[in-house]
mmCIF file of C-alpha atoms in Angstrom:
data_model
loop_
_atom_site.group_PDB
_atom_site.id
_atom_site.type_symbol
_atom_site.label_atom_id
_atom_site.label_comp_id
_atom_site.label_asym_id
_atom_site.label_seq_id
_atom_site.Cartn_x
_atom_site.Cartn_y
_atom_site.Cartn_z
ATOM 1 C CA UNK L 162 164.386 34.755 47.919
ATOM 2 C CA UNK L 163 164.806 37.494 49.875
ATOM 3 C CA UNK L 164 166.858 38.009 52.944
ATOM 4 C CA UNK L 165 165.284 36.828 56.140
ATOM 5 C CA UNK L 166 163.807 39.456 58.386
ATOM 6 C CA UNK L 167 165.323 39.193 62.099
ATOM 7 C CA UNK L 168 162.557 39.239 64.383
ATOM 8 C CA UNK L 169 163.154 40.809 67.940
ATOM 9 C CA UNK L 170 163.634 37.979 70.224
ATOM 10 C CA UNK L 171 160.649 36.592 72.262
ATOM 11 C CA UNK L 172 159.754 37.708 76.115
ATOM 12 C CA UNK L 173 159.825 35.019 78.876
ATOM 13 C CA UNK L 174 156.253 33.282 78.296
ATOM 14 C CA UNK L 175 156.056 33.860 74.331
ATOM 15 C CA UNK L 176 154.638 37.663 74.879
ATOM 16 C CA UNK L 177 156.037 39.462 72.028
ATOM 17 C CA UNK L 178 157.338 43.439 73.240
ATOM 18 C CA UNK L 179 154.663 45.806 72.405
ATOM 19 C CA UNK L 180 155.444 48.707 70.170
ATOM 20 C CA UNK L 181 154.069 52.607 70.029
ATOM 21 C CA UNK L 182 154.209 54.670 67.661
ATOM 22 C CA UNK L 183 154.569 58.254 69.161
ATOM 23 C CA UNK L 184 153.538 61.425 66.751
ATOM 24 C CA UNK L 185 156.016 64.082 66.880
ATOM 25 C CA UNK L 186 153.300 66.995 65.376
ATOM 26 C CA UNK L 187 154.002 69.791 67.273
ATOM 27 C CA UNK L 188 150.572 71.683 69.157
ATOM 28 C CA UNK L 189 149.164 75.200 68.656
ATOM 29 C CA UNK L 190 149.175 76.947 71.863
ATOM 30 C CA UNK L 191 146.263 79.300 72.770
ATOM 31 C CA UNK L 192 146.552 83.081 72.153
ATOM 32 C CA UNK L 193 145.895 84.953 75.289
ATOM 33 C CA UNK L 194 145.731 88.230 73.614
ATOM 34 C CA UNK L 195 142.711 86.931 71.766
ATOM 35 C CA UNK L 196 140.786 86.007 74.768
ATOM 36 C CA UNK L 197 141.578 88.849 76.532
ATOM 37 C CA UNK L 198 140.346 90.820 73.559
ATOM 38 C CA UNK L 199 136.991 89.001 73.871
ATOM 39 C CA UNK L 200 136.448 89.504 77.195
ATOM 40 C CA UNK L 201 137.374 93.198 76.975
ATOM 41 C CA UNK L 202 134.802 93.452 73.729
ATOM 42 C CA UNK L 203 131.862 91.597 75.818
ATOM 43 C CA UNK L 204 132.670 93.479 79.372
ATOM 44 C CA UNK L 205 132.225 96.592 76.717
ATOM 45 C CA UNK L 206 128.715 95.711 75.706
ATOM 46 C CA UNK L 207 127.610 94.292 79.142
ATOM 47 C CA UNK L 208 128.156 98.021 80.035
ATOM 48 C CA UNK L 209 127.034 99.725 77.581
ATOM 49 C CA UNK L 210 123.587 97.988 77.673
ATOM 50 C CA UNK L 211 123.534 98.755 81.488
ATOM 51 C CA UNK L 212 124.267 102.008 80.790
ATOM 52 C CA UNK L 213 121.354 102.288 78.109
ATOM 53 C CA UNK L 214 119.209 100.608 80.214
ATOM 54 C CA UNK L 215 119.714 103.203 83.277
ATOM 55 C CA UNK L 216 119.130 105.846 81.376
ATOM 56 C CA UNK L 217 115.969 104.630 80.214
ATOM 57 C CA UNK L 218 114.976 104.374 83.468
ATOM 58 C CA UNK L 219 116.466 107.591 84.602
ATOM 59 C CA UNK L 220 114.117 109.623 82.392
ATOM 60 C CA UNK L 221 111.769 113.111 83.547
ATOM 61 C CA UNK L 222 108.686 111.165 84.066
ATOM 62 C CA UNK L 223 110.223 108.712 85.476
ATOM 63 C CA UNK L 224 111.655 110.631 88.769
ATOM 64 C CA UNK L 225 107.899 112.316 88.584
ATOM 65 C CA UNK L 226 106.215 108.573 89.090
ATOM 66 C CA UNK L 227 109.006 107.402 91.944
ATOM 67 C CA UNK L 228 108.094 110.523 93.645
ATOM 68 C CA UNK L 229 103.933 110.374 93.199
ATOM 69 C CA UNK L 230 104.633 106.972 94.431
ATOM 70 C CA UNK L 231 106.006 108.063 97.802
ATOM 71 C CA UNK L 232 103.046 110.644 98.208
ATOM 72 C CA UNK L 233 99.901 107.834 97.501
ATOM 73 C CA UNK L 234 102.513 105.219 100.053
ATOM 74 C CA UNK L 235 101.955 107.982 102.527
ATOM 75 C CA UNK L 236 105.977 108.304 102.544
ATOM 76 C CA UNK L 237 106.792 111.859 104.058
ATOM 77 C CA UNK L 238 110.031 110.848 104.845
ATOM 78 C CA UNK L 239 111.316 109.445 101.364
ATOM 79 C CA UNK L 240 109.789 112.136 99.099
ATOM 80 C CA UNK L 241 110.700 115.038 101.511
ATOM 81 C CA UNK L 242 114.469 113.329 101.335
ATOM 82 C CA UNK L 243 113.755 113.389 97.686
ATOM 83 C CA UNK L 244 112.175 116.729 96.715
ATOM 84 C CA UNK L 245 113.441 119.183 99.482
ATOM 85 C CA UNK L 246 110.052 121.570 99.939
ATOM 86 C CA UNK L 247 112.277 124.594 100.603
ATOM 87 C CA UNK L 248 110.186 125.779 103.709
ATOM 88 C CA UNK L 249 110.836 126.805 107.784
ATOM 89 C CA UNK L 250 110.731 124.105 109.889
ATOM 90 C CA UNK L 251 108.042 125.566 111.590
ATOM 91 C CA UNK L 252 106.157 125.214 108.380
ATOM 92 C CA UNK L 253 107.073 121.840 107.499
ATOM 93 C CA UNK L 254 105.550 120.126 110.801
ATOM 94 C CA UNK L 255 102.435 118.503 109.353
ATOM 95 C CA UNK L 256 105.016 117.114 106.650
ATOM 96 C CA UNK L 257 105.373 113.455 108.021
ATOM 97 C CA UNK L 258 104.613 110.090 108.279
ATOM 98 C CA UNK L 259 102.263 110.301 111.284
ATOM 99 C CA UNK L 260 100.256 112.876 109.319
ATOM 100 C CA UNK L 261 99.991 111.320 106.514
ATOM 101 C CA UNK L 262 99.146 107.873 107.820
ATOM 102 C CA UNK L 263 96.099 110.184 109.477
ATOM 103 C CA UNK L 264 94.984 111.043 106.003
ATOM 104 C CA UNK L 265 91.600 109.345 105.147
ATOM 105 C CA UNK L 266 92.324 109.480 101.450
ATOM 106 C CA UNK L 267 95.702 110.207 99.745
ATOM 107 C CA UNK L 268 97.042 111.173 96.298
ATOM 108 C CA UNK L 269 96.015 108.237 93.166
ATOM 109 C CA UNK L 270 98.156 109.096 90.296
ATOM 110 C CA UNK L 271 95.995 108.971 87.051
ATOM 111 C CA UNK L 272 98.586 110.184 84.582
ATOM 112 C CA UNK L 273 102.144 111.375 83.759
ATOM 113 C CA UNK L 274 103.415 113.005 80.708
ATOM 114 C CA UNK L 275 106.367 114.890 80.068
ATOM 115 C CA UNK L 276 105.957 117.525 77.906
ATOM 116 C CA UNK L 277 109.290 117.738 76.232
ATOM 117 C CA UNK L 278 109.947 114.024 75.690
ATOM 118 C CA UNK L 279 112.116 112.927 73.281
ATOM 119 C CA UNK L 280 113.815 116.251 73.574
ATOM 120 C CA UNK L 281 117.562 116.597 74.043
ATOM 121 C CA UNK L 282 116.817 120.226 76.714
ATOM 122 C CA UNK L 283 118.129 119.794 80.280
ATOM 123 C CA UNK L 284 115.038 121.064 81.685
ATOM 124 C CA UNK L 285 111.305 119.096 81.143
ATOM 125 C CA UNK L 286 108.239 120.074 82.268
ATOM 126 C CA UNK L 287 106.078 116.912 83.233
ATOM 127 C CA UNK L 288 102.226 117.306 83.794
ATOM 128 C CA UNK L 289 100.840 114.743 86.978
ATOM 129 C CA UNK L 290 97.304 114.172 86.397
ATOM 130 C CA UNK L 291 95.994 112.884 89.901
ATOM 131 C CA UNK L 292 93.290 112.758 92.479
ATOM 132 C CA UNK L 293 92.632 113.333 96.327
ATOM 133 C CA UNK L 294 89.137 112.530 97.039
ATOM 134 C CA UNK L 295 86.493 114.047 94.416
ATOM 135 C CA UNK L 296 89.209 116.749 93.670
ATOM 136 C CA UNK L 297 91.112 116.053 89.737
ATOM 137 C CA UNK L 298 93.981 118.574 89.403
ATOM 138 C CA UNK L 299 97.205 118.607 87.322
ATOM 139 C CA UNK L 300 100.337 119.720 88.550
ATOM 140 C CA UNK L 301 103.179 120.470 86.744
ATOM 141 C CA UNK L 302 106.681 119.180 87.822
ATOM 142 C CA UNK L 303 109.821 121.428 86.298
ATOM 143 C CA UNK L 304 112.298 118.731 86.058
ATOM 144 C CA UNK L 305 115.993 119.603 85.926
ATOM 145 C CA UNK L 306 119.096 117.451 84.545
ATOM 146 C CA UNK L 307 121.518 117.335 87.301
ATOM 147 C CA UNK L 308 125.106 116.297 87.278
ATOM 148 C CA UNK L 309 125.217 112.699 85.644
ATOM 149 C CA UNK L 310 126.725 109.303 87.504
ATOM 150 C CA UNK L 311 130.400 108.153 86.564
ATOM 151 C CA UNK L 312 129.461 110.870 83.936
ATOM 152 C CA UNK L 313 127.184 108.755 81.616
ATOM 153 C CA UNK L 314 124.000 107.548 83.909
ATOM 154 C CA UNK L 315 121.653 110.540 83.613
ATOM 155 C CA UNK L 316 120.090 112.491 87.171
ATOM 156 C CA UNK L 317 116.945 114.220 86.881
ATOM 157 C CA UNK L 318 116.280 116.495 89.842
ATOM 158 C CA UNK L 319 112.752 118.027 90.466
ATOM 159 C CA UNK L 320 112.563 121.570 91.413
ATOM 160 C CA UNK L 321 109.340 121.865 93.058
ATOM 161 C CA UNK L 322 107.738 120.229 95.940
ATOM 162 C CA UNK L 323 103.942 119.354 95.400
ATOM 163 C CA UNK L 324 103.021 120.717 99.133
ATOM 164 C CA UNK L 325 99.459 122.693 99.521
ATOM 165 C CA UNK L 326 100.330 125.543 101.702
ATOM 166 C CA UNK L 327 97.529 126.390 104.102
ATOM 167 C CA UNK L 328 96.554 128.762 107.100
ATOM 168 C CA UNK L 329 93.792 127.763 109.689
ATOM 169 C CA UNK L 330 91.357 130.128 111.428
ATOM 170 C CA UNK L 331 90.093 129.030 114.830
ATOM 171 C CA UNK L 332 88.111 131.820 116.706
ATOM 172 C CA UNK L 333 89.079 132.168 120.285
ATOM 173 C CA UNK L 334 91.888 128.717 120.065
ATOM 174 C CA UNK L 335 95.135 129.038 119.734
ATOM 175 C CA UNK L 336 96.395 125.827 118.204
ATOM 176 C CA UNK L 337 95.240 123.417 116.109
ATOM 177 C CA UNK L 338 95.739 119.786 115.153
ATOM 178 C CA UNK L 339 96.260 117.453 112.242
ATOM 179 C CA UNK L 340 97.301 114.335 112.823
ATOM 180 C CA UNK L 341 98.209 114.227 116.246
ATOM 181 C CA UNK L 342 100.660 117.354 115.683
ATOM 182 C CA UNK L 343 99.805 121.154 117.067
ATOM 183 C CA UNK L 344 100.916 123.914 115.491
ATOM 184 C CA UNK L 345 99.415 127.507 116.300
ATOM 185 C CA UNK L 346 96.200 129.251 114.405
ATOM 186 C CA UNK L 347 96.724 131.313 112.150
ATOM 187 C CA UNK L 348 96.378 135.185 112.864
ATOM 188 C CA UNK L 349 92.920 136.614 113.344
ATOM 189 C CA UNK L 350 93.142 139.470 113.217
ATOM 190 C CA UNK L 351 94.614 140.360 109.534
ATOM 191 C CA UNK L 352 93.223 139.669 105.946
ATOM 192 C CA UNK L 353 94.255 137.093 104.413
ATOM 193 C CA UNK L 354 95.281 134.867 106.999
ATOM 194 C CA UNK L 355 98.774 134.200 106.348
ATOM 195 C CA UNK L 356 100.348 133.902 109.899
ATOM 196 C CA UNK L 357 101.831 131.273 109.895
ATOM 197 C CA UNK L 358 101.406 129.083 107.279
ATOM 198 C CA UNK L 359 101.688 125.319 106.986
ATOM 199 C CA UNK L 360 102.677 122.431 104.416
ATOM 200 C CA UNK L 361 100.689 119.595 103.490
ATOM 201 C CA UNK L 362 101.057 116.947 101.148
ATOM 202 C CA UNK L 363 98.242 116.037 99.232
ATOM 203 C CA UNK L 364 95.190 114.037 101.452
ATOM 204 C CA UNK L 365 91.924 114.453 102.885
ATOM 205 C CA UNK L 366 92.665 115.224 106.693
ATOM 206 C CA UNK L 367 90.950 116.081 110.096
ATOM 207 C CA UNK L 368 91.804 119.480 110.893
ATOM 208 C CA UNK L 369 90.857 120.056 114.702
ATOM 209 C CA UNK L 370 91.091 122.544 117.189
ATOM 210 C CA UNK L 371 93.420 121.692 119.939
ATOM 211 C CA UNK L 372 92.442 121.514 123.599
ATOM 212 C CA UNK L 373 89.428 123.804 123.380
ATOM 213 C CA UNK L 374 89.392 123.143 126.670
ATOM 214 C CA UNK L 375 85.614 123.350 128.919
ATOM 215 C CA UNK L 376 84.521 126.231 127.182
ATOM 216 C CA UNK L 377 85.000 126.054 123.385
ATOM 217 C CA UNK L 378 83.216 123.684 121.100
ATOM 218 C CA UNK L 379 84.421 123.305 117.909
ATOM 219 C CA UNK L 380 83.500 120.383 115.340
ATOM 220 C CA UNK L 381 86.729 119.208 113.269
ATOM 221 C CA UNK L 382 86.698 119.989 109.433
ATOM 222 C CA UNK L 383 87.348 117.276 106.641
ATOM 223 C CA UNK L 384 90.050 119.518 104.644
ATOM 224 C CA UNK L 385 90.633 118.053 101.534
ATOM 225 C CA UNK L 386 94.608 119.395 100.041
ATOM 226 C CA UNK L 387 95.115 119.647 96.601
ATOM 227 C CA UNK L 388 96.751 122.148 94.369
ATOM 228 C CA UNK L 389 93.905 123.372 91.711
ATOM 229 C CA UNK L 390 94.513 126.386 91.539
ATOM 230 C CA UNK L 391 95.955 126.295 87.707
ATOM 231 C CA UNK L 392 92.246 125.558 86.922
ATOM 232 C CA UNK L 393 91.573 129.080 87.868
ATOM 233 C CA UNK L 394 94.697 130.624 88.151
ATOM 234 C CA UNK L 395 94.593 130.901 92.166
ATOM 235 C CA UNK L 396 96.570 131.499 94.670
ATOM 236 C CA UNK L 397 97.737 128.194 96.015
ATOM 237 C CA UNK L 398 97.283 128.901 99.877
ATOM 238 C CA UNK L 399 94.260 127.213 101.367
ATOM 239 C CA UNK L 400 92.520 128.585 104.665
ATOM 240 C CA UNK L 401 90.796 126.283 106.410
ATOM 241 C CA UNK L 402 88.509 127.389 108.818
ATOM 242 C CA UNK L 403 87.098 125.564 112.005
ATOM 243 C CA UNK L 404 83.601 126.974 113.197
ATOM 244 C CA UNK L 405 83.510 127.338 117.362
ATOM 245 C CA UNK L 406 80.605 128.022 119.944
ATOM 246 C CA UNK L 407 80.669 128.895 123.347
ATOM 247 C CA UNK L 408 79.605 125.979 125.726
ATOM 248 C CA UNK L 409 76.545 126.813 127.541
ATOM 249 C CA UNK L 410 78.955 126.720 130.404
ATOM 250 C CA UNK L 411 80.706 129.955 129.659
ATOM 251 C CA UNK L 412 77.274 131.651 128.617
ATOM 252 C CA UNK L 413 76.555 131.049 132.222
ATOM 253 C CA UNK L 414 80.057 132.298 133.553
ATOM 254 C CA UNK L 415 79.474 135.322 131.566
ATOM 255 C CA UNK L 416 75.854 135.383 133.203
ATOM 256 C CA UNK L 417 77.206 135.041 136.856
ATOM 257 C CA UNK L 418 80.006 137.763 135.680
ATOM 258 C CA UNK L 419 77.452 140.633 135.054
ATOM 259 C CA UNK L 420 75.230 139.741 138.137
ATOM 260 C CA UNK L 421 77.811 139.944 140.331
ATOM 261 C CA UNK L 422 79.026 143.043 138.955
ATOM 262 C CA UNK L 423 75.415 144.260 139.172
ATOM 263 C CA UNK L 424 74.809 143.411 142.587
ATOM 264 C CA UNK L 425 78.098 145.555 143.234
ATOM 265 C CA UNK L 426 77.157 148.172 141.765
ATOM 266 C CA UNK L 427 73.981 148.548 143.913
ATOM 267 C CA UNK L 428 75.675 147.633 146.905
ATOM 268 C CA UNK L 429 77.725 150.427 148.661
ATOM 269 C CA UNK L 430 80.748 151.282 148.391
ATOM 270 C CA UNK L 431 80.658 148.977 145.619
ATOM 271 C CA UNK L 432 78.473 151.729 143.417
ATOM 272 C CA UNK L 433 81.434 154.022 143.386
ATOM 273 C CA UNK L 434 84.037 151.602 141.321
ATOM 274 C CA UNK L 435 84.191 153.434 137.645
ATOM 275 C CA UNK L 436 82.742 150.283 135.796
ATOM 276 C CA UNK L 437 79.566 151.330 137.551
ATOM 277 C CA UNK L 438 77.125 153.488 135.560
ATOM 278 C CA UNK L 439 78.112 157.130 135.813
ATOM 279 C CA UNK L 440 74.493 157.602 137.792
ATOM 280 C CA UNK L 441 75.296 155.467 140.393
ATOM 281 C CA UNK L 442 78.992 156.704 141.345
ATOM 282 C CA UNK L 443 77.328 159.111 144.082
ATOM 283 C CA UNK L 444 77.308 159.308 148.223
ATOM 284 C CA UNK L 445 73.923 160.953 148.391
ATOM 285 C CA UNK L 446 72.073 157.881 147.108
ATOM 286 C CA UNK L 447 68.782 157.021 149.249
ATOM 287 C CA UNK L 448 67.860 154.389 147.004
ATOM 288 C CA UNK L 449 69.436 152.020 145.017
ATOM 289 C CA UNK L 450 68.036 148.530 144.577
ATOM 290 C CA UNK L 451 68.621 146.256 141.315
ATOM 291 C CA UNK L 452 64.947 146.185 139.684
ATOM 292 C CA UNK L 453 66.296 143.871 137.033
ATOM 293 C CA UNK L 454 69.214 141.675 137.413
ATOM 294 C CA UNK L 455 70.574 140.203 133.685
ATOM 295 C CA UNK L 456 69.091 136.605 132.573
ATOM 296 C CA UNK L 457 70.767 135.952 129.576
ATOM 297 C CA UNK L 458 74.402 136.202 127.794
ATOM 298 C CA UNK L 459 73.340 137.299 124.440
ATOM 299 C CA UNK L 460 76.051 137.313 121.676
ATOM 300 C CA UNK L 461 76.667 140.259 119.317
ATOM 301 C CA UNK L 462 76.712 138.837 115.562
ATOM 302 C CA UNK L 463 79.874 140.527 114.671
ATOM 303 C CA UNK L 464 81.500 140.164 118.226
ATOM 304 C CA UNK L 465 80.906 136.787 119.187
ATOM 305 C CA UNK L 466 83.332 137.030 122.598
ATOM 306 C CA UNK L 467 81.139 140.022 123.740
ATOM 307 C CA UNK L 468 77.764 139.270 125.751
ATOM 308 C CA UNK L 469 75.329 141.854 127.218
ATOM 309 C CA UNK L 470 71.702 142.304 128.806
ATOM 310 C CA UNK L 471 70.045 144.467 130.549
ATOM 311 C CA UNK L 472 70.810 145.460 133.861
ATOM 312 C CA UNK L 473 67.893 148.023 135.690
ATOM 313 C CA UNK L 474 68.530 149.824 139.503
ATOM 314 C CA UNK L 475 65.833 152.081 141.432
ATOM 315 C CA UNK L 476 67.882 154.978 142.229
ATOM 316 C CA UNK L 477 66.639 157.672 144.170
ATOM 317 C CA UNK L 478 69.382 160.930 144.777
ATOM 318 C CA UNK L 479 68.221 162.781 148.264
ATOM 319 C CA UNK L 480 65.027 162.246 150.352
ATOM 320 C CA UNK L 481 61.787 163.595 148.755
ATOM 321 C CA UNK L 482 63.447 163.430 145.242
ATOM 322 C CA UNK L 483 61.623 161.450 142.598
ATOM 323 C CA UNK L 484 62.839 157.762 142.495
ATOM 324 C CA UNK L 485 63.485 156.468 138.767
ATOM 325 C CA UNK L 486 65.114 153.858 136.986
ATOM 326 C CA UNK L 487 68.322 153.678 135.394
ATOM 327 C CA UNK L 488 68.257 151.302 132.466
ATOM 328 C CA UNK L 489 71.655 150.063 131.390
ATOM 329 C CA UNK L 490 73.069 147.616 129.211
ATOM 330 C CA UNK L 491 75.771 145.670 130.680
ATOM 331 C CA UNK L 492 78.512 143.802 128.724
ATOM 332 C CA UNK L 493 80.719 141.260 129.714
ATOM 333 C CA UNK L 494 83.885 140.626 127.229
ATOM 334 C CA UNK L 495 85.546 137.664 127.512
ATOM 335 C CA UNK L 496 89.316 137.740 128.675
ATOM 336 C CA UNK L 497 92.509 136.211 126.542
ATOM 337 C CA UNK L 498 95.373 135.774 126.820
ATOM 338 C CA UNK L 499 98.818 136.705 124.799
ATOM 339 C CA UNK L 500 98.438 132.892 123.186
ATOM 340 C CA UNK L 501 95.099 133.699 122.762
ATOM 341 C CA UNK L 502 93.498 131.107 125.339
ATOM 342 C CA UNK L 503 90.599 132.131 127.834
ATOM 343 C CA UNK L 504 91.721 133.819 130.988
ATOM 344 C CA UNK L 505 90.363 131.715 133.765
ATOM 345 C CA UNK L 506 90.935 132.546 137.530
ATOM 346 C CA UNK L 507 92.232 130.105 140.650
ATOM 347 C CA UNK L 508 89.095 128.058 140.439
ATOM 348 C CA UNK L 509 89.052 127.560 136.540
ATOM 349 C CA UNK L 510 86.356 129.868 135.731
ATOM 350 C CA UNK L 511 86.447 132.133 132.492
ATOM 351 C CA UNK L 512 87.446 136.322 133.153
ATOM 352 C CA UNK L 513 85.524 139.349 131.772
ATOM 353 C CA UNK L 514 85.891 143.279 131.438
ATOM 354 C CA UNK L 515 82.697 144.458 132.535
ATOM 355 C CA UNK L 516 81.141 148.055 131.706
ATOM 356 C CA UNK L 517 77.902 149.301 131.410
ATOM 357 C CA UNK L 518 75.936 151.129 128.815
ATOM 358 C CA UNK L 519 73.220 154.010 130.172
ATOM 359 C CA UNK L 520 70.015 154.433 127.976
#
């Protein structure tokens, strides 16, 4: 029999001692070089995919789209800040948001393609198909790679604005308006006119003359600017031209003008002044009466700020000399100014250079 085994004595109460086994296998401790690694490896990928995915959105037709997008928004602002148009800023005053939000119809994009996608050249050409009212051009946009973000994200610069240069013709006004913004005409007087020219991005716009004032009419013109001109091969500038009429206001000025000159001149001393008729400048007049005094301001077709009619005086040169009449034709040319507005006098009324014409 074997030896007896001695049993640890017994707590107060009977409760024998409880015993725990403790393991002494030692633990593996995390590797922080690992982790590190992995987060180094992931943060890598993350960027790279950002990366990708900016590029792919950084792309030729791409800029060409954000910067249509601006022009059908009616955004001056944003694609002028985006696509400088390389003008004066006295040519660039119609290029705003006022203006544009005046537009009745602005640019709908119908297509973009770039030309040289795919390609690995710095320098694209992308064609814009696109629309302003019943007008379908297509522009091409030279697109440029600029200097790239943190040297991988890709920048695409375009070169040239899509503005429609124009230059308005107003007979006899001096400014015009678009939008709510003046500018002045361009010059009459020279072929073509080019002085000054304006900016406009694409729209169908009210082009109006400017304070006519009481004795201009002039109906505004629906101008619709778009650049199809590489239909034909065209010069891009666009003259726009606003139609005016004399009111039947200054027809009567200029009717009042040449009876009051006529009355002068068969009134002496008033028959002496040089815009008299040569006939009439004499002392030894014993008659001179007006036998037809001018009814009518009639226009000339290719001088339309010249009027004239007929002016007739009885003249008779000594006693017992034959009395006759002196037909004349007597013209009244409307005065301007150096801004090119009517000359009017203290009481508002339109100025004329008077002469007369003997038969």
């Amino acid at each position: 029999m074997g030896e007896p085994i001695a049993m640890a004595p017994a707590m107060a109460g009977g409760v024998q001692p409880l015993v725990t086994a403790v393991s002494q296998r030692p633990r593996k401790r995390a590797n922080p070089i690992f982790f590190a690694s992995l987060f180094l490896v992931a943060l890598v990928v993350v960027a790279v995919g950002s990366f990708a995915l900016a590029n792919s959105m950084r792309t030729p037709e791409a800029q060409v789209r954000r910067y249509l997008d601006y022009l059908a928004q009616g955004n001056a602002s944003a694609a002028t800040a985006m696509v400088d148009p390389g003008v004066d800023n006295d040519e660039r005053v119609f290029l705003t948001d006022e203006v544009m939000a005046s537009a009745t119809s602005l640019l709908q994009v119908e297509d973009v393609v770039d030309r040289d996608e795919g390609s690995a050249s710095k320098k694209h050409t992308v064609d814009a198909t696109v629309t302003v009212g019943d007008v379908h051009f297509t522009f091409p946009f030279e697109v440029q790679e600029s200097k790239p973000t943190l040297g991988i994200i890709k920048n695409w610069t375009i070169q040239d604005a899509l503005v429609v240069p124009i230059a308005v013709r107003i007979k006899d006004v001096s400014t015009f308006s678009i939008g709510g913004v003046t500018a002045p005409v361009s010059d009459d007087n020279y072929f073509p006119y080019t002085s000054p020219i304006y900016m406009l991005y694409p729209g169908v716009y009210t082009v109006s003359a400017a304070d006519p004032g009481d004795y201009i009419e002039a109906d505004p013109v629906i101008f619709k600017a778009a650049r199809d001109e590489y239909k034909y091969g065209a010069d891009p500038l666009r003259y726009v031209t606003v139609d005016t009429s004399y009111s039947d206001s200054l027809l009567a000025a200029a009717v009042e003008a040449m009876v009051a000159q006529t009355t002068s001149c068969a009134t002496p001393p008033g028959n002496l002044d040089t815009v008299c008729p040569f006939g009439l400048q004499r002392t030894d007049l014993t008659v001179l009466e007006v036998k037809q005094m001018p009814t009518e301001a009639k226009e000339w077709a290719d001088s339309t700020s010249e009027f004239h009619d007929y002016a007739f005086f009885k003249v008779q040169q000594g006693a017992g000399t034959p009395i006759y009449t002196l037909k004349s034709t007597v013209y009244a040319t409307l005065k301007f100014d150096e801004n090119g507005k009517i000359v009017v006098d203290s009481a508002g009324k339109p100025q004329f250079w008077l002469r007369y014409e003997v038969e």
